[in-house]
Coordinates of C-alpha atoms in Angstrom, one line a residue:
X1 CA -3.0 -77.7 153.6
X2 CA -2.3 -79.0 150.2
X3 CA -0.6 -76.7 147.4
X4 CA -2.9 -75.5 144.9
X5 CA -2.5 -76.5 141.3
X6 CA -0.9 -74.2 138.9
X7 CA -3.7 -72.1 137.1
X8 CA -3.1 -71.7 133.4
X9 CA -3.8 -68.8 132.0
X10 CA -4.8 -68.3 128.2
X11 CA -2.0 -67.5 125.8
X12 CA -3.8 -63.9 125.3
X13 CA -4.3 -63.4 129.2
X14 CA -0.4 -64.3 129.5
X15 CA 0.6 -61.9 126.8
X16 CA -1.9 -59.1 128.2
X17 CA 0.0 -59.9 132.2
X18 CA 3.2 -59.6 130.6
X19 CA 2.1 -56.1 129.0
X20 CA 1.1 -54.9 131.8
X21 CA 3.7 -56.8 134.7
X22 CA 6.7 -57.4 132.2
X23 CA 9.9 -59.1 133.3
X24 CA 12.8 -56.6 132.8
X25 CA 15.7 -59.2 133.8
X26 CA 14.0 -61.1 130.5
X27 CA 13.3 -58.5 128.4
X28 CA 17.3 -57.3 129.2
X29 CA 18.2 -60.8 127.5
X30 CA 16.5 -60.6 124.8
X31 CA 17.5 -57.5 124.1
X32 CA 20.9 -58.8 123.3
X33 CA 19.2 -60.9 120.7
X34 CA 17.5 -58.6 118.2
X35 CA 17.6 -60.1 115.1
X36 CA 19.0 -58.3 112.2
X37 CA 16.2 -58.0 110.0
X38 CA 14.2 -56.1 113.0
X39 CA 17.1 -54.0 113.3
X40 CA 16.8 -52.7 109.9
X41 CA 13.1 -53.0 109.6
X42 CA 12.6 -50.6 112.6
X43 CA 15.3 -48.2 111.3
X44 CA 13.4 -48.3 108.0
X45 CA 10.1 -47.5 109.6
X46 CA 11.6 -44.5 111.5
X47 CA 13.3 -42.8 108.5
X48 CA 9.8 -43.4 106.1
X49 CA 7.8 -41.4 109.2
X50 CA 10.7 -39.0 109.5
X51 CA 10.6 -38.3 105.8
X52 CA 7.0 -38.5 105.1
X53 CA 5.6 -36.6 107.8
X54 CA 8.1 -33.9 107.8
X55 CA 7.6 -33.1 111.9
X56 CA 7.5 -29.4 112.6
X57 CA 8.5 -29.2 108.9
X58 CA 11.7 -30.7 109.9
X59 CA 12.3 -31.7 106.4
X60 CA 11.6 -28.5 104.5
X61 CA 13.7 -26.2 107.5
X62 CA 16.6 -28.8 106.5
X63 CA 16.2 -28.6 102.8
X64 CA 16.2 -25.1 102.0
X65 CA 18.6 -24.2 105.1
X66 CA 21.2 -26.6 103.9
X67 CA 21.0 -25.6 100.3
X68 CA 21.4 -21.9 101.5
X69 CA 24.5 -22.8 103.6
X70 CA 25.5 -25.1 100.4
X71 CA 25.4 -21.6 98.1
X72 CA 27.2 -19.4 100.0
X73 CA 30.0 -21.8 101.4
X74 CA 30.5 -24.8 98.9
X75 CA 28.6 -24.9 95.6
X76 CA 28.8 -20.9 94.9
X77 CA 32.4 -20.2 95.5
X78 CA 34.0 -23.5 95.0
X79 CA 31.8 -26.2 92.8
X80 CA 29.9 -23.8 90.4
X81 CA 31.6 -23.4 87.2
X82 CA 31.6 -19.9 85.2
X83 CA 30.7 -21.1 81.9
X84 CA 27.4 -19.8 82.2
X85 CA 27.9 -16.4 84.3
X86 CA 30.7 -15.4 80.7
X87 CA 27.3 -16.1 78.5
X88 CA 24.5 -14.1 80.4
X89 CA 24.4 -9.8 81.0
X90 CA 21.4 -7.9 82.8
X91 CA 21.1 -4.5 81.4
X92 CA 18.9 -2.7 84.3
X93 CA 17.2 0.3 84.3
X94 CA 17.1 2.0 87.9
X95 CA 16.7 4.9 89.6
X96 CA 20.2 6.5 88.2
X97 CA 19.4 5.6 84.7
X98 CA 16.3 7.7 85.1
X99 CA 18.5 10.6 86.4
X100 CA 21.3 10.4 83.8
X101 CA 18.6 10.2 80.9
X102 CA 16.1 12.7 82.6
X103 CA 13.4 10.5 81.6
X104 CA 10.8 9.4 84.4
X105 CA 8.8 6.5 84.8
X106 CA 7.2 5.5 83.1
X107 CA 8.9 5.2 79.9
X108 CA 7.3 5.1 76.5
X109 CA 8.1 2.6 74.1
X110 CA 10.6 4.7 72.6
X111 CA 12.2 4.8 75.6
X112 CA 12.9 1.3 75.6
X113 CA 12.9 0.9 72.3
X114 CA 16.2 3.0 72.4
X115 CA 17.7 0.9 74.7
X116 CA 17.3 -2.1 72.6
X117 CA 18.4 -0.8 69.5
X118 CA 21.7 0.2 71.3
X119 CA 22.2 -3.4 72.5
X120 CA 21.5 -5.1 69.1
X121 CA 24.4 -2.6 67.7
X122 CA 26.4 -5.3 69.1
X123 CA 25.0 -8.4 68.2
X124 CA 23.7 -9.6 71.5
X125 CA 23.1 -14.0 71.7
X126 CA 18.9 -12.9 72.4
X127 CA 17.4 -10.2 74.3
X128 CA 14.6 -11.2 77.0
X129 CA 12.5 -7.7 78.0
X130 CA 11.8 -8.5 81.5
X131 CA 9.0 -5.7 81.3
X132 CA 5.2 -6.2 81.1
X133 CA 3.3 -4.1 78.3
X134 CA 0.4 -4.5 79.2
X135 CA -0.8 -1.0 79.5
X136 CA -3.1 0.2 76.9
X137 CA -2.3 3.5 77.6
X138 CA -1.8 5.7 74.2
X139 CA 1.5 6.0 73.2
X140 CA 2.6 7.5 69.9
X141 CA 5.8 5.9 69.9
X142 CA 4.6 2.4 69.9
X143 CA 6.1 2.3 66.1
X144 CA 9.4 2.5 67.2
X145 CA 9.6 -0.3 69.2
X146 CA 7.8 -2.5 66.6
X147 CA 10.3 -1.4 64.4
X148 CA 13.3 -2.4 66.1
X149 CA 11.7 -5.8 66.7
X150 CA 11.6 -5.9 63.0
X151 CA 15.7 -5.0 63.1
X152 CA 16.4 -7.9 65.2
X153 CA 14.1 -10.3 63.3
X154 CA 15.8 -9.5 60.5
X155 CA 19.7 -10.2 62.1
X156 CA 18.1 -13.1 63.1
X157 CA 18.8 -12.6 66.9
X158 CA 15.7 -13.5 69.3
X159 CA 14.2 -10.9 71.4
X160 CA 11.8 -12.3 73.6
X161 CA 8.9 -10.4 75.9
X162 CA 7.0 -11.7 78.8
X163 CA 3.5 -11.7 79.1
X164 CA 1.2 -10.7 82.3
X165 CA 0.2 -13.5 84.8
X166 CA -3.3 -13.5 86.5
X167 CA -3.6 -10.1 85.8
X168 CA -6.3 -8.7 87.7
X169 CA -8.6 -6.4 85.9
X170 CA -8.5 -8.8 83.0
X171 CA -5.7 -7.4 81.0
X172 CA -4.5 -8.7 77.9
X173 CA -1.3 -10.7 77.9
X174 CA 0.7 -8.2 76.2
X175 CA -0.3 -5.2 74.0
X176 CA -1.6 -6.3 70.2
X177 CA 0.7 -4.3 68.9
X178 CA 4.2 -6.6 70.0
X179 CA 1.9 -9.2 69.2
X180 CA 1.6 -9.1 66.1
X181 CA 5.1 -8.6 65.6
X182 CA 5.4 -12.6 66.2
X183 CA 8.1 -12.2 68.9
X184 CA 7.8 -14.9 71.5
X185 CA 6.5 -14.7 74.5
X186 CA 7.1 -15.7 77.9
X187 CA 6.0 -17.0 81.3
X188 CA 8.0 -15.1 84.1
X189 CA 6.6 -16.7 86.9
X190 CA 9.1 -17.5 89.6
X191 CA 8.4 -19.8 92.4
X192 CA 9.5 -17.9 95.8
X193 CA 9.7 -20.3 99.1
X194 CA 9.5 -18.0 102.3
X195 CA 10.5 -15.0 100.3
X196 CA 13.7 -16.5 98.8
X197 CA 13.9 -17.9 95.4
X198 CA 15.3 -21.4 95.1
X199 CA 13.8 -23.1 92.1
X200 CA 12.5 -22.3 89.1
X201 CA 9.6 -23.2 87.1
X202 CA 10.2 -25.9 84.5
X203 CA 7.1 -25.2 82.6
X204 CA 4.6 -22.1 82.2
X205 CA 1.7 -21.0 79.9
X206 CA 1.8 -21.2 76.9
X207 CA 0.0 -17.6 75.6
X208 CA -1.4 -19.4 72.6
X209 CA 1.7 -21.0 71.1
X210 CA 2.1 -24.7 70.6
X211 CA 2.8 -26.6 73.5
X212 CA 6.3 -28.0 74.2
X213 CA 5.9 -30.6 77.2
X214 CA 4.1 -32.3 78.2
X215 CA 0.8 -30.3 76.9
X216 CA 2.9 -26.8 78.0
X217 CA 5.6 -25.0 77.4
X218 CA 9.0 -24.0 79.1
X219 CA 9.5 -20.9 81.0
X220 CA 11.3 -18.4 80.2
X221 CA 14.7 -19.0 81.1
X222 CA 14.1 -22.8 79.8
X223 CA 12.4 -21.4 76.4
X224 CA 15.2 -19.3 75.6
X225 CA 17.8 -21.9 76.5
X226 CA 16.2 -24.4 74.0
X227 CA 16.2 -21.9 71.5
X228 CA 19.9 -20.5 71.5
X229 CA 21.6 -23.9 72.8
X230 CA 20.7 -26.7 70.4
X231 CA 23.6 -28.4 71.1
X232 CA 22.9 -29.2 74.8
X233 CA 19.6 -30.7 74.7
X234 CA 17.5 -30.4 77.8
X235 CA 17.4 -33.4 80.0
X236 CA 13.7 -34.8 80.7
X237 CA 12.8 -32.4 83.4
X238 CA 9.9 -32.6 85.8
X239 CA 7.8 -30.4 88.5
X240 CA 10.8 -27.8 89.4
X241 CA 14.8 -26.8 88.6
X242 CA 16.8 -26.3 91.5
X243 CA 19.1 -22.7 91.4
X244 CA 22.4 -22.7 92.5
X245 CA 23.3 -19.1 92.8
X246 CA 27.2 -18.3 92.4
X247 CA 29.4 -16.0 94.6
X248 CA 31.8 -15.2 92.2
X249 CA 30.7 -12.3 91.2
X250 CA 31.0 -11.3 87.5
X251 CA 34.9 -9.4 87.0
X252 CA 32.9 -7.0 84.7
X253 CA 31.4 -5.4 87.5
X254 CA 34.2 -4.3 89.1
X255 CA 34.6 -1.8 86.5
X256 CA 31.7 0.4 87.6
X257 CA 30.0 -1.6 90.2
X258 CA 32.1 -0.6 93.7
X259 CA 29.0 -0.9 96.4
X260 CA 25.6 -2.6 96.3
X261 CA 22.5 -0.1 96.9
X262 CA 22.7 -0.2 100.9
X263 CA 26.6 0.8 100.4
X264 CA 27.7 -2.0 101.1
X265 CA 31.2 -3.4 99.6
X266 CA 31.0 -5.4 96.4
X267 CA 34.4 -7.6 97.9
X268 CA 34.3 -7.8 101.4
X269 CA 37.1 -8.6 103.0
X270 CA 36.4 -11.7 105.3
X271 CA 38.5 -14.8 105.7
X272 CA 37.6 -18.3 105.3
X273 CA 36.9 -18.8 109.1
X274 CA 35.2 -15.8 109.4
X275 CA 32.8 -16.4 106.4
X276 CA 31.9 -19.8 108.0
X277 CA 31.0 -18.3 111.2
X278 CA 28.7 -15.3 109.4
X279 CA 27.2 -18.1 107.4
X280 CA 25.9 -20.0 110.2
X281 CA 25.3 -17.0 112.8
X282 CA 24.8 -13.8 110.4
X283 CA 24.3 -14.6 107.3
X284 CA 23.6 -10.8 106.1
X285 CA 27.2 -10.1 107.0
X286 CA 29.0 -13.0 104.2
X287 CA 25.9 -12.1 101.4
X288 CA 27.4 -10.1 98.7
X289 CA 25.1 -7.0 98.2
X290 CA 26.2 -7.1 94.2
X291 CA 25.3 -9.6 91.8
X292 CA 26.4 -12.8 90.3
X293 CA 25.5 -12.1 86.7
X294 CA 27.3 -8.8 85.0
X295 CA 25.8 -5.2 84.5
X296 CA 25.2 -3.3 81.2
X297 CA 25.2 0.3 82.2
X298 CA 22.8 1.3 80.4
X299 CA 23.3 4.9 81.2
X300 CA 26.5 4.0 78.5
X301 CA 25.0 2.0 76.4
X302 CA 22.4 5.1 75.4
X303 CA 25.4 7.8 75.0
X304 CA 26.0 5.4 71.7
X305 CA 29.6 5.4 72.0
X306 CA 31.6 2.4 70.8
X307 CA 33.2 1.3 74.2
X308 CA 34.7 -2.1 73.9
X309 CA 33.7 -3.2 77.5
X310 CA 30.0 -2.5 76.5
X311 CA 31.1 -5.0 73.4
X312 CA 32.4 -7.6 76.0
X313 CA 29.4 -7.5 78.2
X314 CA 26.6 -8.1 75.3
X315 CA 28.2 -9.6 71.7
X316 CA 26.8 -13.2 72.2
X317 CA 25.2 -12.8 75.2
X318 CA 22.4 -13.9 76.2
X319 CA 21.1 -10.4 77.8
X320 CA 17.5 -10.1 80.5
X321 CA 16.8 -6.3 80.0
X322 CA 14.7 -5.9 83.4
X323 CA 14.2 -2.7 86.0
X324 CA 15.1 -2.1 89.6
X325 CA 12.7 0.8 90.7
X326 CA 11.4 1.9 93.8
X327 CA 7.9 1.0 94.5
X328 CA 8.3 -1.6 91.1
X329 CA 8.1 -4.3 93.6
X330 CA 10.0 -6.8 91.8
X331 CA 12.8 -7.4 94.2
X332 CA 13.6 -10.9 95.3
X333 CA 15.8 -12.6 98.2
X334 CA 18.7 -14.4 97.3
X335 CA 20.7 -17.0 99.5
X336 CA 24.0 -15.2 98.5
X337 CA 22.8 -12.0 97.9
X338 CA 19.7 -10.8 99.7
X339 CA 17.1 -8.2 98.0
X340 CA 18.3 -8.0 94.3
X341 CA 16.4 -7.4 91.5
X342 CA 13.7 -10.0 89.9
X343 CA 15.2 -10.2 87.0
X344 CA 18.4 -11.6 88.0
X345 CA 16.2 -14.9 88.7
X346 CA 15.8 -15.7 85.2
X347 CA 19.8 -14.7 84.7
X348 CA 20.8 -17.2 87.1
X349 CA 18.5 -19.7 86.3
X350 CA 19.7 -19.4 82.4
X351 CA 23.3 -19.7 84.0
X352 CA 23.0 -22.9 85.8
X353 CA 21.3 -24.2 82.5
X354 CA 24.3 -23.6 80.2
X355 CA 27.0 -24.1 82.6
X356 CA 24.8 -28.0 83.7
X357 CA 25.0 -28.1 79.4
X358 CA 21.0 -28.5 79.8
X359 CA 21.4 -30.7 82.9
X360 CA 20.0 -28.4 85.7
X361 CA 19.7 -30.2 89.2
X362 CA 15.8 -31.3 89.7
X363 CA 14.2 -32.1 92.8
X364 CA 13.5 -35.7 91.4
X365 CA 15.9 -38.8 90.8
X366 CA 16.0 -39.6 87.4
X367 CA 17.0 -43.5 86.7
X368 CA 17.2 -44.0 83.1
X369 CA 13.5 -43.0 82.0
X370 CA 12.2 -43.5 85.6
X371 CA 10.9 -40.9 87.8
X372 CA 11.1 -40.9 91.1
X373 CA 10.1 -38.1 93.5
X374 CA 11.8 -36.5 96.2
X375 CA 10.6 -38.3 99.0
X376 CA 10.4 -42.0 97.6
X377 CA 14.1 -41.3 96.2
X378 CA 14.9 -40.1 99.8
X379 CA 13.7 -43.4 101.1
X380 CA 15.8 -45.7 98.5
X381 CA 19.2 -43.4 99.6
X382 CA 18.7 -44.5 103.4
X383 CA 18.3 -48.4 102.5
X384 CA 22.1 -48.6 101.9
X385 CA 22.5 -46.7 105.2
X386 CA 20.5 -48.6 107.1
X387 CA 21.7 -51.9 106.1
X388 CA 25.4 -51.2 107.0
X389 CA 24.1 -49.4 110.1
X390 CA 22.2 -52.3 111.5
X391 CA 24.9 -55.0 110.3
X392 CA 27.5 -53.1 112.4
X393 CA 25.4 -52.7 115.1
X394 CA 25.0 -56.7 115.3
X395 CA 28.6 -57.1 115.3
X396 CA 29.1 -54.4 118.2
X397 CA 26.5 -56.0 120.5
X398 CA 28.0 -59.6 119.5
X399 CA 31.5 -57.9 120.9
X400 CA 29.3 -57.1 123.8
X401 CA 28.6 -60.2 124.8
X402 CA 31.8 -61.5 124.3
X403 CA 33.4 -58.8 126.5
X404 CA 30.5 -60.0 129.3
X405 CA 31.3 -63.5 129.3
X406 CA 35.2 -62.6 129.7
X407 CA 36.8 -62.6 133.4
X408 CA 36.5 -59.0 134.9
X409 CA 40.4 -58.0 135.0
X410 CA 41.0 -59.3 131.5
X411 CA 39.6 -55.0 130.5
X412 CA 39.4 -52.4 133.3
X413 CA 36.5 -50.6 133.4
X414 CA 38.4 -47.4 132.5
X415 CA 39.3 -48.6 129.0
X416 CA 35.9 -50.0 128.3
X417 CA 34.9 -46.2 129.1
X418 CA 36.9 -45.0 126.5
X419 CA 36.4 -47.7 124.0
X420 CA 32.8 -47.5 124.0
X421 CA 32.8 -43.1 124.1
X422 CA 35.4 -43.9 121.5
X423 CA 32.9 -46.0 119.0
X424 CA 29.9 -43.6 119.8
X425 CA 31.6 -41.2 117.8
X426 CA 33.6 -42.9 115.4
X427 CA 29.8 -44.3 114.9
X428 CA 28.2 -41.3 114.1
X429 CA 30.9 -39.8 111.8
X430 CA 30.6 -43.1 109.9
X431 CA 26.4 -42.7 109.8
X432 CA 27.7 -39.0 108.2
X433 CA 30.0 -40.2 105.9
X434 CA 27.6 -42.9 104.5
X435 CA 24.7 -40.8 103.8
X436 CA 26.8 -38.2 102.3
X437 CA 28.7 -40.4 100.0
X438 CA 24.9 -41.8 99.2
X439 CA 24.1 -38.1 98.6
X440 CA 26.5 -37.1 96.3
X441 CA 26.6 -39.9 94.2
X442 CA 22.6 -39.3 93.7
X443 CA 23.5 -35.5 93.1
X444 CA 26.2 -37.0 90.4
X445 CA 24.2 -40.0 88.6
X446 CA 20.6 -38.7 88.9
X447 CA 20.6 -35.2 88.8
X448 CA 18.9 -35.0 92.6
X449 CA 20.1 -31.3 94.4
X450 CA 21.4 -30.9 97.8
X451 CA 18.0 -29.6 99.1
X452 CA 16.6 -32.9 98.2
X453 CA 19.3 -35.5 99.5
X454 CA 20.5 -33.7 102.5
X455 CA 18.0 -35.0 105.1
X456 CA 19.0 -38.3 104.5
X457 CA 22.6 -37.1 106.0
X458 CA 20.7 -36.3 109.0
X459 CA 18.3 -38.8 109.1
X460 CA 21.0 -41.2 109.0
X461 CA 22.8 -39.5 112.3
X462 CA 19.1 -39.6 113.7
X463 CA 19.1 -43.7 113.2
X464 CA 23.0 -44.1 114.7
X465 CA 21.7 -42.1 117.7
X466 CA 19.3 -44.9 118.2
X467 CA 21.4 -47.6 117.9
X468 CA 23.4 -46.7 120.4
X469 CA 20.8 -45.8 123.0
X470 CA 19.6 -49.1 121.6
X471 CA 16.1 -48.3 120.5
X472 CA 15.6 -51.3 118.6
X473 CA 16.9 -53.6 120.7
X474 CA 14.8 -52.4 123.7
X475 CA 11.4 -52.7 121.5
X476 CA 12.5 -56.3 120.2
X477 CA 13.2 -57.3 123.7
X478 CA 9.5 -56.0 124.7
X479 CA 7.5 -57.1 122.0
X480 CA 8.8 -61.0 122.2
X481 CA 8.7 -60.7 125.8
X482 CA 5.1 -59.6 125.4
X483 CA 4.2 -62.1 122.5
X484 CA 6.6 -65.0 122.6
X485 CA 6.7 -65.1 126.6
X486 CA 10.3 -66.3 128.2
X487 CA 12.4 -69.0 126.4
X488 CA 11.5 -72.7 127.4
X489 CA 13.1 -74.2 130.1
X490 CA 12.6 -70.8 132.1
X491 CA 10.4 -70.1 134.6
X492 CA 7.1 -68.9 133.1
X493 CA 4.5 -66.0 134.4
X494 CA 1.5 -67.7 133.2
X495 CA 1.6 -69.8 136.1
X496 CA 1.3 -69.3 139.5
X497 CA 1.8 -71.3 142.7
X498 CA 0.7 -70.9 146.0

């Protein structure tokens, strides 16, 4: 019986065979072929997914976990200067002062009115009253405060007050009476990210004065920091500030500060190793339970003695007047500190601001006048990586095939072993060490935090993972076996013989 004539198939039904039937011994050669421009492509592709999609909010676990990690072990104790920490006081009213004075909560105006006029006895930078009037209870010593506004209006030393934010009974702002006194006022509002303050706000509401930026006007911390620092000129800024909260706590404190409120010491004593491990596995145990930023006592500054520490921790200072009460509810979570007091947010924040000389780290890259947001500056930081990534990769499979075509006993099998467990992890040091450099030199040139360039470090061990399980090269090898078919000259499945 004669053989039957080959039966052609359609280039579609061939493709649509190999999908389904594909040749693996063909697929395996091409494989060794993948060009470098699909290479980087599909590395490219990966990373904009990776980044853009944030899977099981990969990307904001990373962010914020690495910028905690960053505060407590790097940045705080070791990068942060203290320019700014020797320019800022808090003077705090808690539970103690209300002992000491025998004054409960709440306090009249007076009450606070005294407090003030002690601090401007010693010619404080600005005072920011981290308190909301917006009671219109009666109060007959109203006068007094609006008088000592007066006194430091007329030393020329700004006192600021915040006003109330979506106040829910319809409040006013702030009572008419500090109103009219013209003293500015302020948006508080701090942004809190799974109960822990990392950023701040770069703008806020204006409560009827002329916008700033951008039709709005700083915040508070940013207000009074373009008020008292003309000389460091804020940077553009855009959507939100990045904190960086310092670990070396204020020297100050250490004269009446010895235990945070849950009697805990102010200087434990852990050692380097031992404050890496806490860090990673129990991070309550390395956060100082006292604070960054140094105390007023107020309890001395109202006995209205002249004390020479008291003189130290307010002439030119920039001082945040705030309260840490129970049931207050104005408590917020630090990376290295835990629960502290809300008004130590603005403190920090006016820190980083004149120790960065007006240069605070964003979470955008700023090029020149351009903007560019966190993710799209995420991708541009992994196109450097991935271009010396997939280059290298194409010279380690060329020394592949060079090894192949070599006689057997030229290597043993033994060293290959160790070459190639060898390169695996030289390789993904190196994908480390690239994205980190690209990192920092963002952090440096452009002003973009830790939080916001730190996933490209680990995107970029994700991608050397891939090379070297060869994920691109096994797709390549698929998708031209599936499209192109096998080389010429080769046997090809779109025919078949009897």
């Amino acid at each position: 019986m004669a053989a039957k004539k080959p039966i052609k198939r359609s280039r579609v039904r061939s493709a649509l065979h190999r999908l389904r039937r594909p040749d693996r011994a063909h697929m395996d050669v091409l494989k060794s072929r993948v060009p470098f421009w699909f290479t980087a492509a599909f590395l490219f592709a990966f990373s904009v997914l990776q980044i853009m999609l944030n899977p099981f909010g990969f990307s904001d676990l990373t962010q914020r976990y690495t910028q905690d990690i960053a505060d407590l072990l790097i940045t705080g104790p070791y990068f942060y200067g203290t320019e700014g920490r020797d320019k800022v006081a808090v003077a705090l009213v808690d539970e103690e002062v209300l002992k000491e004075s025998a004054n409960p909560w709440p306090w009249s105006m007076g009450s606070h009115a005294a407090v003030l006029d002690a601090m401007l006895a010693y010619n404080p930078k600005a005072v920011v009253v981290d308190f909301l009037f917006v009671d219109m209870r009666p109060d007959d010593t109203t006068k007094q405060l609006t008088d000592v506004i007066a006194k430091y209006k007329k030393k020329h030393i700004p006192i600021y007050f915040e006003g109330g934010i979506e106040l829910p009974y319809g409040e006013q702002v702030i009572r008419p009476e500090i109103k009219a006194t013209g003293a500015r006022i302020l948006d508080p509002t701090v942004p809190v990210y799974n109960g822990v303050v990392r950023q701040y706000n770069v703008t806020g509401d204006c409560f009827g004065a002329k916008p700033t930026i951008n039709g709005a006007c700083y915040s508070a911390a940013l207000q009074v920091f373009a008020d008292t620092y003309p000389r460091y000129p804020l940077v553009p800024l855009n959507d939100k500030m990045e904190m960086i909260w310092g670990t070396r706590n204020a020297p100050e404190n250490s004269l009446w500060i010895h235990q945070g409120a849950n009697g805990a010491s102010c200087s434990p004593d852990i050692s380097p190793l031992g404050r890496i491990y806490l860090a990673f596995f129990d991070t309550s145990q390395v956060q100082n339970p006292c604070t960054y930023t140094a105390q007023i006592p107020v309890t001395e500054l109202l006995q209205g003695t002249d004390d020479s520490a008291l003189s130290g921790l307010i002439k030119d200072r920039i001082v945040f007047y705030g309260g840490s009460l129970q049931g207050a509810q104005d408590k917020i979570s630090t990376p290295v500190n835990g629960l502290i007091p809300g008004v130590f947010a603005h403190a920090m924040a006016m820190d980083n601001l004149i120790t960065s000389h007006g240069h605070p780290q964003q979470n955008v890259m700023t090029i020149g006048s351009t903007v560019i947001s966190t993710n799209p500056a995420q991708m541009l930081a992994i196109i450097p990586v991935i271009l010396v990534l997939a280059w290298l990769h194409r010279r380690r499979l060329a020394r592949k095939k060079r090894l192949a075509a070599a006689a057997e006993h030229e290597r043993s099998v033994t060293f290959e072993y160790v070459l190639d467990k060898f390169v695996e992890t030289v390789w993904h040091w190196l994908a480390f060490g690239l994205a980190l450099g690209v990192g920092l030199a963002l952090s440096q040139w452009s002003g973009l935090s830790v939080a916001n360039w730190v996933e490209v470090v680990f995107v970029s061990v994700e991608l050397a993972a891939m090379l070297l399980v060869g994920a691109p090269d096994s797709l390549w090898g698929y998708l031209h076996h599936v499209v192109a078919g096998p080389d010429l000259g080769s046997p090809s499945d779109g025919e078949q013989t009897a």
